[in-house]
Short mmCIF file of C-alpha atoms and ligand atoms in Angstrom, two decimals:
data_model
loop_
_atom_site.label_atom_id
_atom_site.label_comp_id
_atom_site.label_asym_id
_atom_site.label_seq_id
_atom_site.Cartn_x
_atom_site.Cartn_y
_atom_site.Cartn_z
CA UNK A 1 60.77 -13.14 -13.64
CA UNK A 2 63.52 -12.32 -14.23
CA UNK A 3 60.49 -10.11 -14.76
CA UNK A 4 62.40 -8.43 -17.56
CA UNK A 5 60.64 -5.33 -18.79
CA UNK A 6 60.06 -4.93 -22.52
CA UNK A 7 62.68 -2.98 -24.41
CA UNK A 8 62.45 -1.31 -27.80
CA UNK A 9 64.93 -2.20 -30.51
CA UNK A 10 66.81 0.97 -31.46
CA UNK A 11 69.53 -0.27 -33.73
CA UNK A 12 70.49 -3.56 -35.30
CA UNK A 13 74.08 -4.42 -36.17
CA UNK A 14 74.19 -7.96 -37.48
CA UNK A 15 73.50 -10.16 -34.42
CA UNK A 16 73.79 -7.35 -31.93
CA UNK A 17 70.84 -5.11 -31.15
CA UNK A 18 70.71 -1.93 -29.12
CA UNK A 19 67.70 -1.90 -26.85
CA UNK A 20 66.12 1.10 -25.21
CA UNK A 21 64.57 0.97 -21.72
CA UNK A 22 63.11 4.35 -20.79
CA UNK A 23 66.20 6.02 -22.18
CA UNK A 24 68.73 3.51 -20.89
CA UNK A 25 70.46 1.57 -23.60
CA UNK A 26 71.65 -2.02 -23.42
CA UNK A 27 73.11 -4.41 -25.97
CA UNK A 28 71.70 -7.87 -26.57
CA UNK A 29 72.61 -10.77 -28.84
CA UNK A 30 69.80 -11.65 -31.19
CA UNK A 31 69.01 -15.07 -32.62
CA UNK A 32 65.44 -14.29 -33.66
CA UNK A 33 64.86 -13.95 -37.43
CA UNK A 34 63.14 -10.94 -38.86
CA UNK A 35 63.64 -8.57 -35.91
CA UNK A 36 63.42 -4.91 -36.98
CA UNK A 37 64.04 -1.52 -35.45
CA UNK A 38 61.04 -0.44 -33.39
CA UNK A 39 60.11 -4.00 -32.32
CA UNK A 40 59.56 -4.71 -28.65
CA UNK A 41 61.51 -7.55 -27.10
CA UNK A 42 62.40 -9.24 -23.87
CA UNK A 43 66.11 -9.68 -23.28
CA UNK A 44 67.74 -11.80 -20.68
CA UNK A 45 71.38 -12.35 -19.78
CA UNK A 46 72.33 -10.36 -22.87
CA UNK A 47 70.15 -12.44 -25.21
CA UNK A 48 66.99 -11.45 -26.99
CA UNK A 49 64.61 -14.19 -25.97
CA UNK A 50 61.23 -13.11 -27.28
CA UNK A 51 59.58 -10.56 -29.55
CA UNK A 52 56.33 -9.19 -28.15
CA UNK A 53 53.44 -7.42 -29.83
CA UNK A 54 53.60 -3.63 -29.50
CA UNK A 55 50.21 -3.17 -27.80
CA UNK A 56 51.11 -5.70 -25.14
CA UNK A 57 54.55 -4.12 -24.57
CA UNK A 58 53.12 -0.59 -24.44
CA UNK A 59 50.58 -1.65 -21.85
CA UNK A 60 53.26 -3.20 -19.64
CA UNK A 61 55.54 -0.21 -20.07
CA UNK A 62 52.79 2.22 -19.10
CA UNK A 63 52.51 0.45 -15.76
CA UNK A 64 56.31 0.35 -15.35
CA UNK A 65 57.02 3.90 -16.36
CA UNK A 66 56.10 5.41 -12.98
CA UNK A 67 57.75 2.81 -10.80
CA UNK A 68 60.87 2.52 -12.91
CA UNK A 69 62.11 5.97 -11.99
CA UNK A 70 60.72 5.91 -8.46
CA UNK A 71 62.62 2.73 -7.68
CA UNK A 72 65.83 4.12 -9.13
CA UNK A 73 65.54 7.08 -6.83
CA UNK A 74 65.07 4.93 -3.74
CA UNK A 75 68.05 2.82 -4.74
CA UNK A 76 70.22 5.87 -5.34
CA UNK A 77 69.32 7.19 -1.91
CA UNK A 78 70.07 3.90 -0.19
CA UNK A 79 73.41 3.43 -1.91
CA UNK A 80 74.78 6.89 -1.37
CA UNK A 81 78.15 6.66 0.28
CA UNK A 82 79.66 9.18 2.60
CA UNK A 83 83.10 7.84 3.08
CA UNK A 84 83.00 8.03 6.88
CA UNK A 85 86.61 7.10 7.51
CA UNK A 86 86.94 7.89 11.20
CA UNK A 87 88.59 4.96 12.91
CA UNK A 88 89.32 3.22 9.62
CA UNK A 89 92.93 2.42 8.66
CA UNK A 90 94.57 4.55 5.99
CA UNK A 91 95.39 1.51 3.86
CA UNK A 92 91.73 0.41 3.89
CA UNK A 93 90.63 3.86 2.82
CA UNK A 94 93.17 3.83 -0.01
CA UNK A 95 91.98 0.41 -1.30
CA UNK A 96 88.30 1.36 -1.11
CA UNK A 97 88.95 4.74 -2.75
CA UNK A 98 90.61 3.01 -5.69
CA UNK A 99 87.78 0.49 -5.86
CA UNK A 100 85.30 3.33 -6.12
CA UNK A 101 87.19 4.61 -9.12
CA UNK A 102 86.66 1.21 -10.74
CA UNK A 103 90.10 -0.16 -9.90
CA UNK A 104 89.54 -3.56 -8.28
CA UNK A 105 91.74 -4.53 -5.34
CA UNK A 106 94.65 -6.93 -5.87
CA UNK A 107 94.34 -10.31 -4.14
CA UNK A 108 96.47 -9.29 -1.17
CA UNK A 109 94.44 -6.13 -0.75
CA UNK A 110 91.13 -7.98 -0.80
CA UNK A 111 92.49 -10.40 1.75
CA UNK A 112 93.39 -7.49 3.94
CA UNK A 113 89.93 -5.94 3.54
CA UNK A 114 88.12 -9.16 4.38
CA UNK A 115 90.32 -10.27 7.25
CA UNK A 116 88.86 -7.73 9.60
CA UNK A 117 86.08 -8.54 12.05
CA UNK A 118 85.55 -4.93 12.99
CA UNK A 119 81.89 -4.01 12.26
CA UNK A 120 82.68 -0.38 11.31
CA UNK A 121 85.33 -1.50 8.84
CA UNK A 122 83.13 -4.20 7.38
CA UNK A 123 80.16 -1.87 7.12
CA UNK A 124 82.31 0.44 4.97
CA UNK A 125 83.41 -2.47 2.77
CA UNK A 126 79.78 -3.58 2.26
CA UNK A 127 78.63 -0.06 1.55
CA UNK A 128 81.40 0.46 -0.97
CA UNK A 129 80.34 -2.74 -2.73
CA UNK A 130 76.73 -1.52 -2.79
CA UNK A 131 77.84 1.85 -4.14
CA UNK A 132 79.69 0.13 -6.98
CA UNK A 133 76.70 -2.09 -7.76
CA UNK A 134 74.52 1.01 -8.06
CA UNK A 135 77.08 2.99 -9.99
CA UNK A 136 77.66 0.45 -12.71
CA UNK A 137 74.58 -1.77 -12.82
CA UNK A 138 71.87 0.51 -11.44
CA UNK A 139 68.91 -1.03 -9.70
CA UNK A 140 68.24 -4.10 -11.87
CA UNK A 141 67.94 -7.30 -9.86
CA UNK A 142 67.97 -10.58 -11.70
CA UNK A 143 65.35 -13.09 -10.53
CA UNK A 144 65.88 -16.49 -12.06
CA UNK A 145 63.83 -19.58 -11.43
CA UNK A 146 65.39 -22.92 -10.55
CA UNK A 147 63.80 -26.26 -11.40
CA UNK A 148 65.31 -29.34 -9.76
CA UNK A 149 64.54 -32.17 -12.11
CA UNK A 150 66.16 -35.08 -10.28
CA UNK A 151 67.85 -35.72 -6.92
CA UNK A 152 69.67 -38.85 -8.08
CA UNK A 153 73.45 -38.47 -7.97
CA UNK A 154 76.35 -40.79 -8.64
CA UNK A 155 78.90 -38.66 -6.78
CA UNK A 156 79.96 -38.76 -3.13
CA UNK A 157 80.74 -35.11 -2.34
CA UNK A 158 81.33 -35.02 1.39
CA UNK A 159 79.03 -32.10 2.17
CA UNK A 160 76.14 -32.81 -0.13
CA UNK A 161 72.78 -34.03 1.11
CA UNK A 162 71.80 -35.57 -2.25
CA UNK A 163 75.13 -37.41 -2.70
CA UNK A 164 75.51 -41.16 -2.48
CA UNK A 165 76.20 -40.80 1.25
CA UNK A 166 72.64 -39.94 2.09
CA UNK A 167 71.21 -43.43 1.81
CA UNK A 168 67.99 -42.65 3.63
CA UNK A 169 66.93 -39.94 1.14
CA UNK A 170 63.95 -40.88 -1.08
CA UNK A 171 64.98 -40.26 -4.67
CA UNK A 172 62.88 -38.77 -7.54
CA UNK A 173 63.35 -38.13 -11.18
CA UNK A 174 60.82 -35.91 -12.99
CA UNK A 175 59.51 -37.22 -16.27
CA UNK A 176 59.83 -35.20 -19.46
CA UNK A 177 56.13 -34.30 -19.24
CA UNK A 178 56.49 -33.14 -15.65
CA UNK A 179 59.56 -31.03 -16.50
CA UNK A 180 57.82 -29.37 -19.46
CA UNK A 181 54.70 -28.72 -17.40
CA UNK A 182 56.79 -27.10 -14.66
CA UNK A 183 58.65 -24.97 -17.24
CA UNK A 184 55.36 -23.98 -18.83
CA UNK A 185 53.98 -22.93 -15.46
CA UNK A 186 57.12 -20.91 -14.60
CA UNK A 187 57.29 -19.16 -17.97
CA UNK A 188 53.66 -18.74 -19.01
CA UNK A 189 51.93 -18.37 -15.69
CA UNK A 190 54.55 -16.67 -13.56
CA UNK A 191 56.51 -14.84 -16.25
CA UNK A 192 60.00 -16.17 -15.58
CA UNK A 193 62.38 -15.30 -18.40
CA UNK A 194 65.38 -17.28 -17.20
CA UNK A 195 65.38 -20.74 -15.73
CA UNK A 196 68.02 -23.03 -14.34
CA UNK A 197 67.39 -26.74 -14.83
CA UNK A 198 69.34 -28.59 -12.14
CA UNK A 199 69.92 -32.14 -10.95
CA UNK A 200 72.50 -34.35 -9.32
CA UNK A 201 74.84 -36.18 -11.67
CA UNK A 202 72.10 -38.51 -12.80
CA UNK A 203 72.73 -40.93 -15.64
CA UNK A 204 68.98 -41.61 -15.51
CA UNK A 205 68.26 -38.55 -17.70
CA UNK A 206 70.05 -39.33 -20.94
CA UNK A 207 71.62 -36.55 -22.94
CA UNK A 208 69.17 -37.31 -25.75
CA UNK A 209 66.29 -36.75 -23.38
CA UNK A 210 67.83 -33.52 -22.08
CA UNK A 211 68.37 -32.30 -25.64
CA UNK A 212 64.76 -32.98 -26.46
CA UNK A 213 63.54 -31.15 -23.36
CA UNK A 214 65.70 -28.10 -24.14
CA UNK A 215 64.61 -28.07 -27.81
CA UNK A 216 60.96 -28.25 -26.79
CA UNK A 217 61.40 -25.43 -24.32
CA UNK A 218 63.09 -23.36 -27.04
CA UNK A 219 60.13 -23.89 -29.36
CA UNK A 220 57.35 -23.38 -26.91
CA UNK A 221 58.42 -21.40 -23.86
CA UNK A 222 60.65 -18.39 -24.50
CA UNK A 223 63.21 -18.35 -21.68
CA UNK A 224 66.94 -18.32 -21.24
CA UNK A 225 67.89 -21.84 -20.15
CA UNK A 226 70.81 -22.57 -17.85
CA UNK A 227 71.81 -26.18 -17.40
CA UNK A 228 73.18 -27.46 -14.09
CA UNK A 229 73.67 -31.17 -14.27
CA UNK A 230 77.27 -31.30 -13.05
CA UNK A 231 80.16 -32.73 -15.05
CA UNK A 232 78.29 -34.14 -18.02
CA UNK A 233 81.33 -34.22 -20.35
CA UNK A 234 82.49 -31.63 -22.89
CA UNK A 235 80.73 -33.27 -25.83
CA UNK A 236 77.44 -33.28 -23.99
CA UNK A 237 77.86 -29.67 -23.02
CA UNK A 238 78.19 -28.90 -26.71
CA UNK A 239 75.12 -30.98 -27.57
CA UNK A 240 73.00 -29.15 -25.04
CA UNK A 241 74.29 -25.80 -26.28
CA UNK A 242 73.32 -26.78 -29.78
CA UNK A 243 69.90 -27.78 -28.44
CA UNK A 244 69.45 -24.24 -27.16
CA UNK A 245 70.88 -24.07 -23.61
CA UNK A 246 72.72 -20.78 -23.18
CA UNK A 247 73.87 -20.83 -19.60
CA UNK A 248 75.96 -23.24 -17.52
CA UNK A 249 75.73 -23.24 -13.74
CA UNK A 250 78.35 -25.28 -11.97
CA UNK A 251 80.34 -24.30 -8.93
CA UNK A 252 83.99 -25.30 -8.73
CA UNK A 253 83.18 -25.54 -4.98
CA UNK A 254 86.75 -24.69 -3.89
CA UNK A 255 89.82 -23.49 -5.77
CA UNK A 256 92.12 -25.33 -3.36
CA UNK A 257 93.02 -28.57 -5.21
CA UNK A 258 93.94 -30.54 -2.07
CA UNK A 259 90.75 -29.55 -0.29
CA UNK A 260 88.84 -30.32 -3.47
CA UNK A 261 90.34 -33.80 -3.67
CA UNK A 262 89.54 -34.52 -0.03
CA UNK A 263 85.88 -33.58 -0.39
CA UNK A 264 85.22 -35.09 -3.82
CA UNK A 265 86.26 -38.71 -3.96
CA UNK A 266 87.15 -39.79 -7.50
CA UNK A 267 86.84 -36.27 -8.92
CA UNK A 268 89.46 -33.64 -9.75
CA UNK A 269 89.37 -29.89 -9.75
CA UNK A 270 91.08 -29.94 -13.13
CA UNK A 271 88.17 -31.78 -14.82
CA UNK A 272 85.68 -29.44 -13.23
CA UNK A 273 87.56 -26.36 -14.41
CA UNK A 274 87.90 -27.82 -17.87
CA UNK A 275 84.09 -28.03 -18.10
CA UNK A 276 83.78 -24.41 -17.04
CA UNK A 277 86.47 -23.20 -19.44
CA UNK A 278 85.18 -25.18 -22.39
CA UNK A 279 81.59 -24.11 -21.66
CA UNK A 280 82.67 -20.48 -21.81
CA UNK A 281 84.49 -21.07 -25.08
CA UNK A 282 81.31 -22.59 -26.52
CA UNK A 283 79.43 -19.42 -25.70
CA UNK A 284 77.69 -20.38 -22.49
CA UNK A 285 77.01 -17.73 -19.88
CA UNK A 286 78.79 -18.96 -16.78
CA UNK A 287 77.46 -19.07 -13.24
CA UNK A 288 80.05 -20.35 -10.81
CA UNK A 289 81.55 -19.93 -7.39
CA UNK A 290 82.21 -21.98 -4.32
CA UNK A 291 81.23 -23.07 -0.85
CA UNK A 292 82.13 -20.81 2.03
CA UNK A 293 83.20 -22.22 5.37
CA UNK A 294 84.20 -25.74 4.39
CA UNK A 295 86.16 -27.50 7.13
CA UNK A 296 89.83 -26.82 6.51
CA UNK A 297 89.18 -23.84 4.20
CA UNK A 298 91.05 -20.58 4.91
CA UNK A 299 90.21 -16.96 4.07
CA UNK A 300 93.05 -17.10 1.51
CA UNK A 301 91.23 -19.99 -0.16
CA UNK A 302 88.01 -18.01 -0.27
CA UNK A 303 89.71 -14.97 -1.76
CA UNK A 304 91.32 -17.25 -4.34
CA UNK A 305 87.78 -18.58 -5.08
CA UNK A 306 86.54 -15.10 -5.86
CA UNK A 307 89.40 -14.47 -8.26
CA UNK A 308 88.99 -17.89 -9.85
CA UNK A 309 85.30 -17.15 -10.50
CA UNK A 310 86.35 -13.93 -12.22
CA UNK A 311 89.02 -15.74 -14.23
CA UNK A 312 86.35 -18.23 -15.37
CA UNK A 313 84.31 -15.29 -16.72
CA UNK A 314 81.47 -15.73 -14.24
CA UNK A 315 78.60 -13.60 -15.43
CA UNK A 316 77.03 -14.50 -12.14
CA UNK A 317 78.98 -15.23 -8.96
CA UNK A 318 77.32 -17.93 -6.86
CA UNK A 319 78.78 -18.35 -3.40
CA UNK A 320 76.93 -20.03 -0.58
CA UNK A 321 77.74 -21.12 2.93
CA UNK A 322 78.48 -24.78 3.57
CA UNK A 323 75.60 -26.03 5.73
CA UNK A 324 76.05 -29.36 7.55
CA UNK A 325 73.79 -31.98 6.06
CA UNK A 326 72.59 -35.16 7.85
CA UNK A 327 73.83 -38.44 6.48
CA UNK A 328 77.05 -36.89 5.06
CA UNK A 329 80.64 -37.08 6.33
CA UNK A 330 80.58 -33.37 7.20
CA UNK A 331 77.30 -33.55 9.18
CA UNK A 332 79.01 -32.65 12.46
CA UNK A 333 80.69 -29.39 11.36
CA UNK A 334 79.49 -25.86 11.94
CA UNK A 335 78.56 -23.28 9.25
CA UNK A 336 80.06 -19.76 9.00
CA UNK A 337 78.25 -16.74 10.31
CA UNK A 338 76.34 -14.16 8.29
CA UNK A 339 79.12 -11.61 8.16
CA UNK A 340 81.55 -14.08 6.52
CA UNK A 341 79.04 -14.55 3.69
CA UNK A 342 78.51 -10.83 3.30
CA UNK A 343 82.27 -10.46 2.98
CA UNK A 344 82.25 -12.84 0.02
CA UNK A 345 79.37 -11.06 -1.70
CA UNK A 346 81.07 -7.69 -1.24
CA UNK A 347 84.42 -9.20 -2.29
CA UNK A 348 82.92 -10.49 -5.56
CA UNK A 349 81.45 -7.07 -6.28
CA UNK A 350 84.74 -5.29 -5.55
CA UNK A 351 86.70 -7.49 -7.96
CA UNK A 352 84.02 -7.42 -10.69
CA UNK A 353 82.29 -4.07 -10.22
CA UNK A 354 81.00 -3.34 -13.67
CA UNK A 355 79.46 -6.45 -15.14
CA UNK A 356 78.72 -9.25 -12.79
CA UNK A 357 75.58 -10.41 -11.18
CA UNK A 358 76.25 -11.48 -7.65
CA UNK A 359 73.73 -14.00 -6.37
CA UNK A 360 72.20 -14.12 -2.92
CA UNK A 361 72.05 -17.89 -2.72
CA UNK A 362 69.35 -20.02 -1.19
CA UNK A 363 71.90 -21.49 1.20
CA UNK A 364 72.70 -18.00 2.50
CA UNK A 365 68.94 -17.35 2.85
CA UNK A 366 68.76 -20.59 4.84
CA UNK A 367 71.62 -19.46 7.09
CA UNK A 368 70.15 -16.03 7.80
CA UNK A 369 66.68 -14.51 7.59
CA UNK A 370 68.30 -11.19 6.67
CA UNK A 371 70.48 -12.65 3.94
CA UNK A 372 68.59 -11.13 1.04
CA UNK A 373 68.25 -7.65 2.36
CA UNK A 374 71.78 -7.47 3.71
CA UNK A 375 73.29 -9.26 0.68
CA UNK A 376 71.54 -6.91 -1.74
CA UNK A 377 72.98 -3.99 0.24
CA UNK A 378 76.49 -5.45 0.12
CA UNK A 379 76.94 -5.78 -3.64
CA UNK A 380 74.40 -8.50 -4.50
CA UNK A 381 71.99 -8.04 -7.39
CA UNK A 382 70.47 -11.40 -8.06
CA UNK A 383 68.20 -14.00 -6.44
CA UNK A 384 66.74 -17.33 -7.45
CA UNK A 385 63.30 -18.63 -6.70
CA UNK A 386 62.41 -22.28 -6.53
CA UNK A 387 59.92 -23.43 -9.19
CA UNK A 388 60.28 -27.17 -8.50
CA UNK A 389 56.91 -28.84 -7.88
CA UNK A 390 56.39 -28.82 -4.15
CA UNK A 391 56.13 -32.59 -3.74
CA UNK A 392 59.75 -32.85 -4.90
CA UNK A 393 61.31 -29.82 -3.25
CA UNK A 394 61.70 -31.41 0.16
CA UNK A 395 63.58 -34.30 -1.45
CA UNK A 396 66.10 -31.99 -3.12
CA UNK A 397 67.79 -31.98 0.26
CA UNK A 398 71.24 -30.45 -0.41
CA UNK A 399 71.06 -29.35 3.26
CA UNK A 400 68.28 -29.23 5.84
CA UNK A 401 65.48 -26.63 6.05
CA UNK A 402 66.16 -24.97 2.73
CA UNK A 403 64.69 -21.51 2.42
CA UNK A 404 61.58 -21.47 0.25
CA UNK A 405 61.25 -25.22 0.37
CA UNK A 406 57.52 -25.23 0.84
CA UNK A 407 56.40 -21.78 -0.33
CA UNK A 408 54.12 -21.39 -3.30
CA UNK A 409 55.77 -19.83 -6.31
CA UNK A 410 53.35 -16.90 -6.04
CA UNK A 411 54.29 -16.34 -2.41
CA UNK A 412 58.02 -16.34 -3.26
CA UNK A 413 57.37 -13.82 -6.02
CA UNK A 414 55.26 -11.57 -3.77
CA UNK A 415 57.89 -11.59 -1.03
CA UNK A 416 60.67 -10.91 -3.50
CA UNK A 417 58.89 -8.04 -5.17
CA UNK A 418 58.08 -6.50 -1.79
CA UNK A 419 61.69 -6.72 -0.60
CA UNK A 420 63.08 -5.44 -3.89
CA UNK A 421 60.59 -2.59 -3.85
CA UNK A 422 61.65 -1.55 -0.37
CA UNK A 423 65.25 -1.39 -1.58
CA UNK A 424 64.44 0.41 -4.79
CA UNK A 425 65.33 -2.52 -7.01
CA UNK A 426 63.53 -3.56 -10.17
CA UNK A 427 63.11 -7.26 -10.76
CA UNK A 428 64.55 -6.95 -14.25
CA UNK A 429 67.49 -7.98 -16.21
CA UNK A 430 68.27 -5.30 -18.71
CA UNK A 431 70.96 -7.41 -20.33
CA UNK A 432 74.50 -6.46 -21.19
CA UNK A 433 75.58 -2.85 -21.30
N1 LIG B 501 75.61 -26.87 2.07
C1 LIG B 501 75.58 -25.84 1.19
N2 LIG B 501 75.58 -26.02 -0.14
C2 LIG B 501 75.59 -27.27 -0.62
N3 LIG B 501 75.63 -27.75 -1.84
C3 LIG B 501 75.62 -29.09 -1.77
N4 LIG B 501 75.60 -29.49 -0.50
C4 LIG B 501 75.60 -28.37 0.24
C5 LIG B 501 75.61 -28.13 1.65
N5 LIG B 501 75.64 -29.11 2.51
C6 LIG B 501 75.72 -26.90 -3.05
C7 LIG B 501 77.00 -27.23 -3.85
C8 LIG B 501 76.48 -27.62 -5.21
C9 LIG B 501 75.09 -26.97 -5.21
C10 LIG B 501 74.13 -27.59 -6.16
O1 LIG B 501 74.63 -27.14 -3.88
O2 LIG B 501 77.81 -26.09 -3.93
O3 LIG B 501 77.25 -27.13 -6.26
#
């Protein structure tokens, strides 16, 4: 997982290949030497990551062929939209109508859409987002793995359970061997094609060590690697890109500079954004977003966050609820409710209908048992599973009772496949259009 299905190379134009999936065509960037038309490949996030032998690919495709179209039909049925506009304001109908034609709402319009608490109105907003997801991106659902390699952190973010504030937390740092073994398990045994390596801002893993880990993964375990080690410096971002990392996951947390400064002692929003902008210029795929429901945050702030993520070229929007974490300055505050999170997921889809993956985050899954199902029906098309060795997962305590914190990888996969199946989604990433 992303259990990408094999595709067949149809055309090659320099570094861009056209890949066929049961008649659907997607483009992917190729860095593999000697690829020819007719070869079977796995692509991920718009990159070719592995060439696979034809007999193996044909066997997998034979199994997929039936379900591929069945799932698409279920999805189509579930995302059909009868614009039931009784009791809905004319202005809302106008904004949603335009959105359905692929014209994203302006900031003020999105604010207006999301300000409502009326369930009928919100239901229509969520359904419109789901309609757009189906229309432009079909039923592919991206399933990345996340491996948390260290919970040491030198920062004091006010909400974060692995920050300096949480003195009682036992700390761990996986060794290079442990990291490679976990990557091997995720890629070879469980079939993940895209992995996020994440940690706190931990000087204990040197950039040389990280480079070596990423190079080794590139040689031995074909997968698209996202790094998520916080603000490691622009030069180090470049070094890890050159070592083979192709994705950068870092939230800007909030687009409101004053709120940012309050919650992140010694850090500035400007430095964080510079990392994200430079990473994009280097060629990284960007996953970013913010926290929803921070004390002092307004709906205007959240709408600005969605637009900022778009401006930063987020290929995946990652928004999660703030959840109060023991031992931190914000331990006594309350989180938002489920519907506020669904608004953000739908909002992200409305402003970026055609390209983006919108993630149903683990924090949202922790907030609500129904997060995945409802989020996937409100514009979401992406989930992450935790592939951190179980003895460490509990210690990666960003907030309490994290969803999936003790489940076997296989159990997480089985549950995900079952849910996706019921919604007509394929656990695939067919890459860029
Ligand atoms: N609640 C929700 N999300 C949190 N994060 C950190 N602490 C919390 C919390 N208490 C998120 C931040 C960070 C990501 C790794 O985890 O957004 O970027």
